[in-house]
Amino acid sequence: TLLRPNDPAASNNQGEAHQEVARILRRSLESGKLSDADQAYLVKLVAHRVGVDEATAQQRLTQVREQAK
């Protein structure tokens, strides 16, 4: 989170974004929880990258987390 931009749209490198998402999700699965900051960041990132609203992005994130359990 130290170097994470406030606006996920600021990062144009898709490879880095995929790696960061993987790290965040892996860490959340290992610990059993997703921090509020990480969740908010992932929702904004998904909404921006996919072109959906934040509610839809939240639903996608929830689905992925449930499938990973």
PDB file of C-alpha atoms in Angstrom, residues 15-55:
ATOM      1  CA  GLY A  15       0.935  -6.874 -15.869  1.00  0.00           C
ATOM      2  CA  GLU A  16       1.781  -5.083 -12.643  1.00  0.00           C
ATOM      3  CA  ALA A  17      -1.912  -4.717 -11.833  1.00  0.00           C
ATOM      4  CA  HIS A  18      -2.478  -8.458 -12.305  1.00  0.00           C
ATOM      5  CA  GLN A  19       0.471  -9.271 -10.057  1.00  0.00           C
ATOM      6  CA  GLU A  20      -0.728  -6.895  -7.359  1.00  0.00           C
ATOM      7  CA  VAL A  21      -4.264  -8.317  -7.476  1.00  0.00           C
ATOM      8  CA  ALA A  22      -2.838 -11.833  -7.173  1.00  0.00           C
ATOM      9  CA  ARG A  23      -0.709 -10.815  -4.168  1.00  0.00           C
ATOM     10  CA  ILE A  24      -3.633  -9.125  -2.423  1.00  0.00           C
ATOM     11  CA  LEU A  25      -5.975 -12.059  -2.998  1.00  0.00           C
ATOM     12  CA  ARG A  26      -3.345 -14.632  -1.979  1.00  0.00           C
ATOM     13  CA  ARG A  27      -2.626 -12.722   1.226  1.00  0.00           C
ATOM     14  CA  SER A  28      -6.344 -12.439   1.996  1.00  0.00           C
ATOM     15  CA  LEU A  29      -6.848 -16.171   1.484  1.00  0.00           C
ATOM     16  CA  GLU A  30      -3.901 -16.976   3.742  1.00  0.00           C
ATOM     17  CA  SER A  31      -5.069 -14.642   6.510  1.00  0.00           C
ATOM     18  CA  GLY A  32      -8.775 -15.285   6.042  1.00  0.00           C
ATOM     19  CA  LYS A  33      -9.623 -11.615   5.657  1.00  0.00           C
ATOM     20  CA  LEU A  34      -9.339  -8.746   3.205  1.00  0.00           C
ATOM     21  CA  SER A  35      -8.536  -5.338   4.653  1.00  0.00           C
ATOM     22  CA  ASP A  36     -10.923  -2.498   3.959  1.00  0.00           C
ATOM     23  CA  ALA A  37      -8.162  -0.616   2.132  1.00  0.00           C
ATOM     24  CA  ASP A  38      -7.350  -3.595  -0.098  1.00  0.00           C
ATOM     25  CA  GLN A  39     -11.019  -4.223  -0.810  1.00  0.00           C
ATOM     26  CA  ALA A  40     -11.640  -0.596  -1.754  1.00  0.00           C
ATOM     27  CA  TYR A  41      -8.569  -0.594  -3.986  1.00  0.00           C
ATOM     28  CA  LEU A  42      -9.552  -3.834  -5.743  1.00  0.00           C
ATOM     29  CA  VAL A  43     -13.102  -2.619  -6.320  1.00  0.00           C
ATOM     30  CA  LYS A  44     -11.833   0.619  -7.878  1.00  0.00           C
ATOM     31  CA  LEU A  45      -9.269  -1.243  -9.962  1.00  0.00           C
ATOM     32  CA  VAL A  46     -11.793  -3.770 -11.281  1.00  0.00           C
ATOM     33  CA  ALA A  47     -14.340  -1.044 -12.006  1.00  0.00           C
ATOM     34  CA  HIS A  48     -11.770   0.951 -13.956  1.00  0.00           C
ATOM     35  CA  ARG A  49     -10.197  -1.952 -15.847  1.00  0.00           C
ATOM     36  CA  VAL A  50     -13.460  -3.679 -16.756  1.00  0.00           C
ATOM     37  CA  GLY A  51     -15.583  -0.580 -17.227  1.00  0.00           C
ATOM     38  CA  VAL A  52     -18.298  -1.396 -14.703  1.00  0.00           C
ATOM     39  CA  ASP A  53     -19.672   0.489 -11.732  1.00  0.00           C
ATOM     40  CA  GLU A  54     -18.256  -0.145  -8.275  1.00  0.00           C
ATOM     41  CA  ALA A  55     -21.266  -2.190  -7.153  1.00  0.00           C
TER      42      ALA A  55
END
